[in-house]
Amino acid sequence: MKKSRNVFLAILLSGAFAAAAAETEKAPDAAELRELSVKLLDKLSGSLVDVEYFFRPDENGKRPEFTVQYYCPGCRSMHSGSADSLIEDQRPFKVPGYAVAPDEFISSDIGALPEWIESLDLVFGGKRYPAKVVAYYPAQKSVLLKTASPVPGVVPLAFNPKAEGKRFGFSRSEESGVEHAFTAPWAPATVVRNLGNGETYVKTAANVLVVNEKGEVAALSMNDRLDVGTAPAEAVPSAWKQVSAAEHGRKLAEFKAMLEKNLYPVRIRLKPQKPLTGFAAHYQRRSENRNEADGIAIRMKDGKVLIAASLSPAETARLSRIVLTVDGKEIPARFVGSLQFFGALVAEPEQPLPGGGIAFYRGDAGKLSGASVYDAQLKSFGDKLELRVFPQKLESFDVGFRGMIVPAGRLLRQGYVFTENGELVSLPLERRKLDRDYASTEAVAASMVLALAGNFDPANVPQEGEEKIAWLGIEFQQLGPELARANKAAEFTEDGKNGLLVTYVYPDSPAARLGIKTGDILLSVTPDGSAAPVKFEGYQFGSEMDQFPWDRYDQVPPQYYDQIPAPWGTTRNALNRLLGGIGIGGKAKLAVVSDGRIHEYPFTVTAAPESFETAEKFNDSKLGMSVCDLTYEVRNYFQLKPEDTGVLVAKVKAGGRAAVAGIKPYEIVTTVDGEPVKNLESFRKLVEGRSELRIGVRRLAVTRIVTIAAPVGPVASAAPAEEE
């Protein structure tokens, strides 16, 4: 399809690209600007080219996860394109170019790495001319392109900084197959002062030619800022500081090599835990049940490493080993502490690491406005680290957590930003949030990391021994509209959408000590240091406790026993997992509706007593079953009295003697050969060495005697029951 050249657009822009006509001089109207746009386009068309970048996957067939972009002065926004989508659509990314010689052209630096470029062409007069980048202009965010031979018909721009007459900003671009010309009075008058570093500059338009009414070119403005007092002669390409492509590549390679000596992939191993089942598993994040986590380690100047890896306190409690991969070798590291608020920890390697370490920039990132930086995009794959480094300029900033200043822009927010001398300015970390489904990665200033590294989170540490589960010590159920209104709590709970109705409070539990009672409604929890309460949204806190098939239990074949969830639900329910996100020993406030009023209870998260999931299991392989002591939630479910004793059948092996005799999981063994079973140890002694057993078994309120023929021989010692 032939390119259309019959649509032109003249836009009167504000600010640096705005009309600022003198009071005594009439500003041109829209009609005059349209006429001037046509005149300038015709006069300058011989100096304007299209630059087209085609991208390719890497040697492994992976497409670059990178967005290329340049600033369009016409629409005053960034034109961008995903390299992945451009490859998929088999189309180029286009930017305008300006001829400065028959075989040399200046264009925006779109930030693409050379290894990603399949081809780079100039398009002029309907023909394509292969080109290559031969130099960079860092301050102007531009590149110098060169063709193998002069391009026929091209008219190099003749710059005349002293050109007289009114000045206009002129630019041309192509959008959706239509060519647009933009013309507006050139009067850069917006002065900007950076209060962080005192820098003062004039805000102007980027990617425009500065021309007079005759079409004489006074300057080429590729950046959106000019130093105050810039002489006209300094705004032409011949006065720009140039870095050759070879020198640019050498500096980039040296910087990347320095990073490779000081950045390492990390694998964090966690102690395994029993997978959740049923409703609890449905609302469980995948990461909550992982046994490994990947991370990125930064060697600090003191020899320790900062590891970017988001572990919840419950996961950190299960931390068993930290392993760095350095030059292909595994180096263990010792946990030192977890950062507060963000997903990172500090560890100390067991042996010295190569590299001199990375210095952290201690100042306000806003003071680096206008500075050239390196943006490192990193990904960890167990023992491999993928590293890409892009030269960038810091031009805009965001105000982040607690007022910290961090680089703005999609790439810079997701990357590790370094000054040219190698100081870390910011890095991407996940903010710790109890509601982790909505957690997101954000740029964090290196200065804040240093401050937090001196005051670690005491509740986010590895735990020794068996798994510890946070708890409040209640049973609960969802509200819903009817229960909310019946309990006069509709106004506090969004008509039952939020809130948990307390149905039971365990004696001497944290809830009991706070004064929480049956019928109260839990609204939210707010960890210390957080200003945002986390609401208990009812749909995430469902229960399957009433769905156990006791009335059909005898119909369940033994091969399906392991698939039946415990009738009392899991201690690692949604509420306790949420509290685990605060960490054992962490402090928080609980909002509770009681007697028609909201009360706030400060509390410290504590570990639950031994539960069915954490209790020691005695596995008798000859009987084909395992048992454990009666834990607090089991006793509550079966409504046992304090004097009631026995052990719980935790698992029954299909085809084993216990299964053949009719014993099923979650029944209670009360006697062996007429002798009462007091606990796990007494059961072990009672069954040891006996050839035939008469076992008293209780299911709910019904007790029966089961006879098991057991072979004579040593009984297996206490051991964890086999898990699926």
XYZ file of C-alpha atoms in Angstrom:
724
model
C 0.000 0.000 0.000
C 1.384 3.378 -1.000
C 2.192 5.641 1.929
C -0.328 8.457 2.299
C 1.124 11.972 2.409
C -2.075 13.974 2.279
C -2.886 14.264 5.968
C -1.084 16.900 8.008
C -1.668 17.925 11.570
C -0.693 21.204 13.196
C -0.957 21.275 16.965
C -0.536 24.241 19.253
C 1.292 22.731 22.205
C 1.597 24.091 25.719
C 4.668 24.532 27.927
C 7.968 24.121 26.136
C 6.212 23.622 22.822
C 3.610 26.341 23.416
C 2.940 29.597 21.696
C 4.625 32.387 23.595
C 4.235 35.254 21.206
C 5.366 38.661 22.304
C 2.643 40.994 23.504
C 3.219 43.290 20.536
C 3.255 40.440 18.032
C 0.237 38.492 16.899
C 0.593 34.731 17.309
C -0.058 32.682 14.152
C -3.486 31.136 13.958
C -4.266 27.503 13.145
C -4.675 28.162 9.425
C -1.258 29.808 9.231
C 0.314 26.898 11.101
C -1.279 24.373 8.728
C 0.054 26.279 5.727
C 3.494 26.469 7.336
C 3.428 22.713 8.086
C 2.832 21.947 4.412
C 5.592 24.350 3.354
C 8.102 22.921 5.827
C 7.244 19.325 4.989
C 7.802 19.991 1.291
C 11.038 21.891 1.909
C 12.527 19.470 4.445
C 11.227 16.151 3.093
C 14.566 15.463 1.416
C 16.238 15.505 4.835
C 13.729 13.304 6.667
C 13.843 9.503 6.663
C 12.115 6.644 8.442
C 14.248 4.383 10.623
C 12.931 0.831 10.966
C 14.115 -1.725 13.520
C 13.281 -5.411 13.061
C 13.909 -7.618 16.095
C 14.757 -11.290 16.515
C 14.773 -13.948 19.260
C 18.055 -14.836 20.935
C 20.141 -17.915 20.171
C 17.836 -20.024 22.372
C 14.720 -18.875 20.556
C 13.623 -16.625 23.421
C 12.037 -13.347 22.439
C 13.308 -10.233 24.213
C 11.042 -9.057 27.024
C 11.662 -5.428 26.272
C 9.652 -2.381 25.249
C 11.206 0.035 22.758
C 10.018 3.620 22.775
C 10.582 7.202 21.708
C 8.914 10.499 22.543
C 6.479 11.902 19.965
C 6.252 15.717 20.221
C 2.983 15.806 18.311
C 0.895 13.807 20.755
C 3.292 14.570 23.623
C 3.534 10.931 24.665
C 5.810 7.949 24.309
C 5.347 5.763 21.248
C 6.248 2.269 22.335
C 6.181 -1.295 21.143
C 6.836 -4.658 22.746
C 9.728 -6.382 21.002
C 7.927 -9.678 21.547
C 4.775 -8.419 19.789
C 6.778 -6.847 16.975
C 8.461 -10.198 16.298
C 5.116 -11.990 16.444
C 3.551 -9.510 14.002
C 6.638 -9.438 11.747
C 6.667 -5.658 11.692
C 9.262 -3.015 12.522
C 9.406 -0.291 15.122
C 9.589 3.066 13.338
C 11.146 6.347 14.418
C 11.977 9.480 12.416
C 15.532 10.183 11.304
C 17.348 13.339 10.189
C 20.051 13.451 7.512
C 23.256 15.218 8.583
C 25.316 13.831 5.687
C 24.460 11.812 2.557
C 25.312 8.626 4.480
C 24.782 9.738 8.107
C 21.531 10.178 10.017
C 20.536 11.081 13.561
C 17.666 9.291 15.256
C 16.325 8.601 18.743
C 18.099 5.958 20.792
C 15.308 3.446 21.432
C 17.451 1.478 23.891
C 17.599 -1.830 22.009
C 20.597 -4.107 22.505
C 22.481 -4.915 19.260
C 22.010 -8.670 19.683
C 18.244 -8.229 19.486
C 18.275 -6.361 16.167
C 17.648 -8.508 13.102
C 17.972 -5.569 10.720
C 18.159 -1.781 10.827
C 17.041 0.045 7.695
C 16.548 3.601 6.534
C 13.531 4.111 4.296
C 13.673 6.997 1.843
C 11.897 7.504 -1.455
C 10.250 4.101 -1.170
C 13.597 2.273 -0.975
C 15.388 0.593 1.921
C 19.017 1.168 2.878
C 20.724 -1.019 5.507
C 22.370 1.008 8.254
C 24.248 0.503 11.490
C 24.775 2.483 14.674
C 28.239 4.054 14.619
C 27.982 6.482 17.541
C 25.872 7.545 20.496
C 24.956 10.976 21.844
C 24.131 10.163 25.505
C 23.035 13.669 26.511
C 20.654 13.861 23.555
C 19.428 10.233 23.843
C 20.277 9.832 20.172
C 22.311 7.660 17.851
C 24.258 8.330 14.678
C 23.400 5.893 11.888
C 25.552 5.271 8.836
C 24.728 3.589 5.543
C 27.234 1.698 3.403
C 27.029 4.392 0.723
C 25.321 7.763 0.239
C 21.541 7.591 -0.052
C 20.470 8.977 -3.455
C 18.339 12.104 -3.258
C 18.966 12.807 0.420
C 19.577 16.461 1.280
C 21.656 16.818 4.465
C 20.362 19.403 6.900
C 22.275 22.666 6.815
C 22.304 24.112 10.326
C 22.383 27.863 10.807
C 22.201 28.692 14.530
C 21.964 32.388 13.631
C 18.941 31.980 11.351
C 16.751 35.041 11.792
C 13.001 35.317 12.152
C 10.361 33.566 14.179
C 11.311 30.103 15.403
C 9.069 27.075 15.068
C 9.332 23.506 16.225
C 8.760 21.054 13.388
C 8.531 17.284 13.470
C 7.222 14.500 11.305
C 6.176 10.953 12.107
C 4.165 8.118 10.677
C 1.250 6.577 12.535
C -0.858 3.733 11.150
C 0.351 4.378 7.609
C -0.419 8.108 7.742
C 2.253 10.787 7.797
C 1.823 13.582 10.335
C 3.595 16.947 10.381
C 3.655 19.003 13.576
C 4.424 22.707 13.723
C 4.151 25.118 16.639
C 5.849 28.342 17.709
C 9.181 27.610 19.370
C 9.487 29.489 22.629
C 11.026 27.327 25.355
C 10.234 29.377 28.423
C 9.463 26.819 31.137
C 12.334 26.813 33.618
C 12.660 23.785 35.909
C 14.749 23.660 39.068
C 15.493 20.359 40.785
C 15.258 21.065 44.503
C 17.290 17.938 45.221
C 20.464 18.824 43.340
C 19.907 22.471 42.426
C 20.021 21.745 38.681
C 18.207 24.357 36.597
C 17.251 23.771 32.988
C 14.796 24.873 30.339
C 12.022 22.441 29.508
C 11.676 22.028 25.782
C 10.331 19.617 23.187
C 12.188 16.497 22.097
C 12.627 15.125 18.561
C 11.975 18.390 16.717
C 13.787 20.584 14.237
C 13.969 24.257 15.205
C 13.321 26.247 12.013
C 12.286 29.710 10.875
C 9.493 30.582 8.453
C 11.856 30.163 5.513
C 12.644 26.599 6.520
C 16.191 27.375 7.635
C 17.218 24.907 10.362
C 18.641 26.531 13.479
C 18.933 23.467 15.725
C 17.939 19.858 16.319
C 16.332 19.231 19.714
C 16.453 15.518 20.562
C 16.251 15.914 24.339
C 13.499 17.643 26.298
C 15.801 19.855 28.329
C 18.362 22.571 27.628
C 20.882 24.038 30.014
C 20.040 27.600 30.946
C 22.102 29.884 28.746
C 22.740 27.284 26.044
C 24.171 29.081 23.039
C 22.400 28.434 19.706
C 25.574 26.924 18.281
C 25.549 24.280 21.026
C 22.182 22.923 19.878
C 23.504 21.511 16.599
C 24.829 17.924 16.232
C 28.388 19.020 15.439
C 28.645 20.401 18.998
C 27.279 17.299 20.736
C 29.515 14.976 22.730
C 29.820 11.749 20.791
C 30.698 8.241 21.975
C 31.682 5.739 19.307
C 29.726 2.504 19.065
C 32.909 0.579 19.847
C 33.567 2.630 22.992
C 29.905 2.407 23.980
C 29.982 -1.382 23.586
C 33.253 -1.675 25.501
C 31.914 0.293 28.488
C 28.721 -1.729 28.469
C 30.661 -5.012 28.373
C 32.960 -3.900 31.211
C 30.033 -2.878 33.364
C 28.228 -6.137 32.675
C 31.385 -8.084 33.583
C 31.587 -6.186 36.884
C 27.976 -7.080 37.655
C 28.557 -10.741 36.797
C 31.267 -10.863 39.481
C 28.971 -9.384 42.123
C 25.499 -10.748 41.297
C 24.617 -14.411 41.788
C 21.628 -16.704 41.425
C 20.324 -18.068 44.718
C 18.282 -21.114 45.585
C 16.540 -21.035 48.958
C 15.425 -24.403 50.282
C 12.487 -24.659 52.668
C 11.516 -27.498 54.965
C 8.576 -29.356 53.396
C 5.102 -29.115 54.841
C 1.995 -31.172 54.291
C 0.024 -29.887 51.280
C -3.339 -28.316 51.987
C -6.460 -30.000 50.681
C -10.032 -29.039 49.951
C -11.263 -25.476 50.457
C -8.037 -24.299 52.084
C -6.035 -25.401 49.046
C -8.425 -23.575 46.708
C -7.516 -20.193 48.214
C -3.854 -20.981 48.797
C -1.226 -19.161 46.776
C 1.071 -21.547 44.936
C 4.097 -20.019 46.645
C 2.685 -20.870 50.089
C 3.305 -24.559 49.487
C 6.635 -24.338 47.684
C 9.739 -26.022 49.016
C 12.209 -23.902 47.047
C 12.466 -20.261 46.060
C 14.799 -18.557 43.603
C 16.421 -15.221 44.306
C 19.104 -12.774 43.216
C 22.059 -12.030 45.499
C 23.997 -8.764 45.474
C 27.447 -8.875 47.042
C 27.753 -5.931 49.403
C 30.969 -4.206 50.383
C 31.070 -5.953 53.776
C 31.098 -9.401 52.144
C 27.478 -10.237 52.972
C 24.826 -10.588 50.278
C 21.459 -8.918 49.915
C 19.046 -11.470 48.451
C 15.974 -10.266 46.584
C 13.512 -13.072 47.309
C 10.023 -12.615 48.639
C 9.437 -15.042 51.503
C 6.526 -14.673 53.877
C 7.374 -15.062 57.577
C 5.719 -18.498 57.441
C 8.075 -19.471 54.616
C 11.125 -17.949 56.299
C 10.247 -20.033 59.359
C 10.752 -23.122 57.163
C 14.057 -21.901 55.700
C 16.617 -24.692 55.834
C 19.404 -23.727 53.421
C 20.618 -20.831 51.268
C 22.850 -21.728 48.324
C 24.590 -19.254 46.001
C 25.902 -20.368 42.629
C 29.200 -18.582 41.965
C 31.261 -19.458 38.886
C 29.391 -22.753 38.649
C 30.084 -23.708 42.281
C 27.588 -23.927 45.120
C 28.415 -21.769 48.143
C 26.168 -22.070 51.224
C 25.245 -18.921 53.123
C 23.990 -18.302 56.653
C 20.773 -16.375 57.255
C 21.402 -13.009 58.957
C 18.065 -11.191 58.845
C 14.979 -10.240 56.827
C 14.188 -6.709 55.742
C 11.062 -5.165 57.148
C 8.336 -4.236 54.655
C 10.065 -5.716 51.577
C 10.857 -9.163 50.191
C 14.599 -9.365 50.786
C 17.005 -10.877 53.278
C 20.678 -10.613 54.164
C 22.941 -13.675 54.343
C 26.618 -14.314 55.039
C 28.435 -16.686 52.636
C 30.480 -19.458 54.217
C 33.480 -18.495 52.091
C 34.709 -15.258 50.468
C 33.100 -14.303 47.173
C 34.775 -12.857 44.070
C 34.275 -9.237 43.120
C 34.770 -6.194 45.267
C 31.107 -5.782 46.171
C 28.468 -3.265 45.143
C 28.293 0.126 46.839
C 24.816 1.445 47.637
C 23.985 5.017 46.672
C 23.174 6.745 49.954
C 21.726 9.991 48.623
C 18.355 11.058 47.300
C 17.874 9.535 43.840
C 16.315 12.807 42.711
C 19.767 14.376 42.860
C 20.726 12.185 39.904
C 18.214 13.872 37.605
C 19.616 13.959 34.078
C 22.415 11.512 34.888
C 23.358 8.573 32.683
C 22.792 5.244 34.443
C 22.804 1.519 33.726
C 19.592 -0.453 34.045
C 20.212 -4.160 34.739
C 17.302 -6.490 34.046
C 17.813 -9.717 36.013
C 16.112 -13.090 36.251
C 17.134 -16.031 38.415
C 16.580 -19.615 37.291
C 17.886 -21.700 40.175
C 21.606 -21.877 39.411
C 21.494 -19.587 36.360
C 21.259 -15.818 36.169
C 19.999 -13.977 33.103
C 21.478 -10.477 32.907
C 20.753 -7.690 30.426
C 22.216 -4.193 30.807
C 20.768 -1.072 29.165
C 22.179 2.463 29.229
C 19.485 4.890 30.388
C 19.025 8.473 31.548
C 17.266 9.438 34.761
C 14.721 12.080 33.877
C 11.609 11.408 35.934
C 10.977 10.041 39.392
C 8.230 8.626 41.569
C 7.602 9.148 45.250
C 7.388 5.726 46.844
C 7.009 4.095 50.233
C 7.594 6.529 53.112
C 8.486 9.308 50.688
C 11.526 7.680 49.093
C 12.419 8.997 45.625
C 12.893 6.300 42.985
C 13.406 6.316 39.199
C 10.200 6.352 37.165
C 9.508 4.547 33.918
C 8.492 0.955 33.263
C 11.991 -0.428 32.719
C 13.638 1.495 35.534
C 10.952 0.435 38.017
C 11.568 -3.220 37.156
C 15.352 -3.106 36.933
C 18.427 -2.729 39.113
C 19.562 0.853 38.476
C 23.262 1.718 38.840
C 25.220 4.931 38.471
C 27.982 4.902 35.861
C 30.538 4.305 38.633
C 28.673 1.209 39.824
C 26.633 2.392 42.815
C 23.226 0.749 43.205
C 20.489 3.404 43.090
C 17.340 1.272 43.268
C 16.165 -2.308 42.867
C 12.802 -4.057 42.399
C 11.414 -5.701 45.531
C 8.013 -7.048 46.458
C 6.293 -5.105 49.212
C 5.320 -7.421 52.042
C 1.542 -7.535 52.312
C -0.677 -9.899 54.236
C -3.020 -10.046 51.273
C -0.268 -11.374 49.020
C -2.584 -11.891 46.049
C -2.360 -8.127 45.587
C 1.352 -7.769 46.361
C 3.381 -6.134 43.611
C 6.999 -5.415 42.832
C 8.107 -1.810 43.119
C 11.328 0.164 42.905
C 13.025 0.579 46.286
C 15.788 3.111 46.909
C 19.142 1.593 47.867
C 19.362 4.130 50.696
C 16.174 2.685 52.228
C 17.546 -0.845 51.920
C 20.629 0.241 53.873
C 18.440 1.752 56.578
C 16.281 -1.367 56.847
C 19.327 -3.660 56.857
C 20.268 -2.153 60.202
C 16.935 -3.062 61.779
C 15.823 -6.536 60.715
C 12.317 -7.926 61.161
C 12.405 -9.989 64.390
C 9.272 -11.942 63.409
C 10.624 -13.042 60.026
C 13.296 -15.580 60.954
C 13.887 -19.330 60.501
C 12.363 -21.540 63.208
C 14.094 -24.542 64.710
C 12.390 -27.910 65.125
C 8.940 -28.844 63.892
C 6.744 -26.555 61.852
C 5.084 -23.814 63.880
C 1.642 -22.619 62.857
C 0.328 -19.218 63.884
C -3.105 -19.204 65.480
C -5.673 -17.119 67.289
C -7.449 -20.017 68.978
C -10.941 -19.836 67.514
C -13.302 -21.690 65.242
C -15.254 -19.477 62.866
C -17.595 -19.330 59.922
C -18.468 -16.914 57.158
C -21.072 -14.279 57.861
C -23.310 -13.561 54.901
C -26.193 -11.044 54.951
C -28.528 -12.998 57.249
C -25.978 -13.627 59.996
C -24.648 -10.070 59.721
C -28.103 -8.613 60.289
C -28.983 -11.100 63.008
C -25.814 -10.101 64.867
C -26.440 -6.373 64.262
C -23.196 -6.069 62.325
C -24.404 -5.354 58.781
C -23.113 -1.775 58.859
C -19.648 -2.899 59.981
C -19.289 -5.806 57.545
C -20.710 -4.463 54.276
C -23.812 -6.549 54.897
C -21.860 -9.704 55.638
C -19.349 -9.446 52.803
C -16.507 -9.103 55.316
C -16.038 -10.527 58.769
C -15.789 -13.902 60.510
C -18.289 -15.072 63.112
C -16.569 -16.682 66.107
C -18.236 -20.043 66.822
C -15.823 -21.344 69.466
C -12.952 -19.970 71.553
C -10.338 -22.434 72.793
C -9.609 -22.093 76.511
C -6.357 -20.294 77.342
C -5.874 -19.362 73.676
C -4.723 -15.906 72.481
C -8.358 -15.079 71.643
C -9.511 -16.126 75.108
C -6.830 -13.972 76.740
C -7.938 -10.996 74.628
C -11.503 -11.430 75.820
C -12.935 -12.522 72.471
C -16.028 -14.664 72.911
C -18.405 -16.779 70.867
C -20.651 -14.559 68.755
C -18.055 -11.835 68.242
C -17.141 -10.884 64.676
C -13.562 -10.432 63.479
C -13.331 -7.542 61.016
C -9.665 -6.971 60.173
C -6.065 -7.194 61.302
C -3.417 -4.456 61.039
C 0.253 -5.423 61.471
C 2.431 -2.972 63.365
C 4.120 -0.600 60.944
C 1.244 -0.791 58.465
C -1.421 1.849 58.030
C -3.789 -0.364 56.037
C -5.944 -2.976 57.806
C -6.489 -6.275 56.004
C -10.173 -7.136 55.980
C -11.373 -10.676 56.537
C -13.247 -11.130 53.274
C -15.601 -13.991 54.021
C -15.324 -15.875 50.732
C -11.655 -16.645 51.454
C -12.417 -18.194 54.833
C -14.836 -20.993 54.016
C -14.831 -24.349 55.770
C -15.453 -28.001 54.932
C -15.806 -29.160 58.524
C -19.482 -30.071 58.107
C -18.970 -32.070 54.934
C -17.314 -35.180 56.365
C -19.139 -38.340 55.147
C -19.555 -40.101 58.501
C -22.905 -41.548 57.432
C -21.291 -43.152 54.357
C -17.909 -43.900 55.849
C -18.225 -47.689 55.670
C -18.799 -47.413 51.920
C -15.422 -45.729 51.267
C -12.886 -48.216 49.806
C -9.516 -48.305 51.632
C -7.608 -47.098 48.554
C -9.354 -43.717 48.929
C -8.606 -43.194 52.628
C -5.655 -40.904 51.929
C -7.840 -38.563 49.886
C -10.283 -37.839 52.699
C -9.556 -34.509 54.451
C -9.608 -34.419 58.229
C -13.151 -33.665 59.447
C -12.002 -30.813 61.703
C -10.313 -28.983 58.840
C -6.732 -27.842 58.772
C -4.933 -25.827 61.419
C -3.304 -24.048 58.499
C -6.617 -22.463 57.574
C -6.872 -19.097 55.839
C -6.994 -17.138 59.106
C -3.942 -18.809 60.620
C -2.024 -18.516 57.348
C -2.840 -14.817 57.305
C -1.482 -14.459 60.833
C 1.539 -16.477 59.744
C 2.186 -13.705 57.240
C 2.821 -11.404 60.206
C 5.166 -13.975 61.720
C 5.427 -15.710 65.081
C 6.274 -12.942 67.541
C 4.943 -10.218 65.246
C 2.624 -7.584 66.670
C -0.703 -6.433 65.259
C -4.133 -5.033 66.101
C -7.343 -6.986 65.703
C -10.633 -5.177 65.005
C -13.607 -7.037 66.511
C -17.331 -6.293 66.627
C -18.622 -7.211 70.069
C -21.952 -6.175 71.595
C -22.653 -3.859 68.676
C -19.382 -1.907 68.965
C -15.959 -2.110 67.327
C -13.073 -2.921 69.663
C -9.348 -2.970 68.882
C -7.149 -5.575 70.542
C -3.335 -5.309 70.336
C -1.795 -8.784 70.332
C 1.346 -10.754 69.573
C 1.139 -13.611 67.086
C 1.881 -16.897 68.850
C 2.388 -20.463 67.695
C -0.440 -22.947 67.932
C -0.089 -25.902 70.291
C 0.628 -29.273 68.760
C -2.040 -30.095 66.201
C -2.959 -33.141 64.158
C -0.772 -31.866 61.328
C 2.296 -31.281 63.494
C 1.916 -34.060 66.079
C 4.370 -36.970 66.119
C 2.984 -40.017 64.304
C 3.695 -43.606 65.391
C 3.789 -45.764 62.263
C 3.317 -49.494 62.858
C 4.141 -51.059 59.511
C 3.031 -54.539 60.608
C -0.424 -53.324 61.580
C -0.558 -51.062 58.532
C -1.594 -47.919 60.350
C -0.212 -44.868 62.121
C -1.580 -43.078 65.170
C -0.973 -39.848 67.081
C -2.023 -38.213 70.319
C -5.392 -36.478 70.637
C -4.600 -32.834 69.882
C -6.619 -29.788 70.873
C -8.711 -29.475 67.687
C -9.410 -33.225 67.594
C -10.660 -33.182 71.187
C -12.865 -30.198 70.404
C -14.321 -31.794 67.269
C -15.255 -35.023 69.071
C -16.334 -33.040 72.176
C -14.117 -35.159 74.414
C -14.002 -34.621 78.141
C -10.677 -33.868 79.867
C -10.588 -37.405 81.278
C -11.166 -39.063 77.874
C -8.010 -40.748 76.566
C -6.873 -42.626 73.482
C -4.958 -42.101 70.250
C -6.208 -41.003 66.857
C -5.856 -43.195 63.786
C -3.939 -40.884 61.450
C -3.500 -43.188 58.483
C -4.526 -46.674 57.374
C -2.688 -48.528 54.637
C -4.924 -50.130 52.030
C -4.542 -53.937 52.227
C -2.933 -53.803 55.662
C -4.235 -55.771 58.642
C -5.869 -52.721 60.204
C -7.737 -51.936 56.976
C -8.860 -55.555 56.583
C -10.184 -55.486 60.148
C -12.255 -52.382 59.331
C -10.289 -49.643 61.088
C -10.526 -46.292 59.325
C -8.681 -42.968 59.566
C -9.926 -40.410 62.113
C -11.289 -43.036 64.496
C -10.067 -43.129 68.101
C -8.354 -46.174 69.618
C -9.433 -46.317 73.267
C -8.245 -49.773 74.418
C -5.894 -52.602 73.452
C -6.848 -56.027 74.823
C -8.985 -54.325 77.443
C -6.197 -52.028 78.621
C -6.926 -48.274 78.315
C -4.783 -46.342 75.841
C -3.615 -43.167 77.532
C -1.371 -41.729 74.828
C 0.958 -42.548 71.945
C 3.614 -44.122 74.138
C 1.151 -46.373 75.963
C -0.294 -47.566 72.640
C 3.184 -48.464 71.408
C 3.878 -50.537 74.505
C 0.477 -52.257 74.448
C 0.784 -53.499 70.845
C 4.445 -54.455 71.036
C 5.063 -58.180 70.597
C 1.415 -59.290 70.677
C 0.240 -61.816 68.096
C -3.446 -60.924 68.189
C -5.046 -57.669 69.229
C -8.529 -56.746 70.372
C -8.755 -53.013 69.843
C -11.489 -50.737 71.152
C -12.358 -48.203 68.448
C -14.582 -45.158 68.836
C -16.247 -43.452 65.894
C -18.066 -40.327 67.025
C -20.147 -41.578 69.996
C -20.127 -45.288 69.048
C -17.459 -47.718 70.318
C -16.778 -51.192 68.903
C -14.198 -53.947 69.349
C -12.026 -54.841 66.355
C -9.868 -57.970 66.237
C -6.554 -57.796 64.364
C -4.255 -60.737 63.808
C -0.748 -59.317 63.981
C 2.436 -61.299 63.343
C 4.927 -61.675 66.168
C 8.031 -59.540 65.682
C 9.618 -56.206 66.481
C 7.362 -53.230 65.978
C 8.486 -50.212 63.999
C 9.728 -47.354 66.110
C 7.951 -44.031 66.196
C 8.378 -42.310 62.846
C 6.536 -39.833 60.695
C 3.688 -41.431 58.783
C 4.138 -41.678 55.045
C 2.622 -38.786 53.148
C 1.194 -38.688 49.697
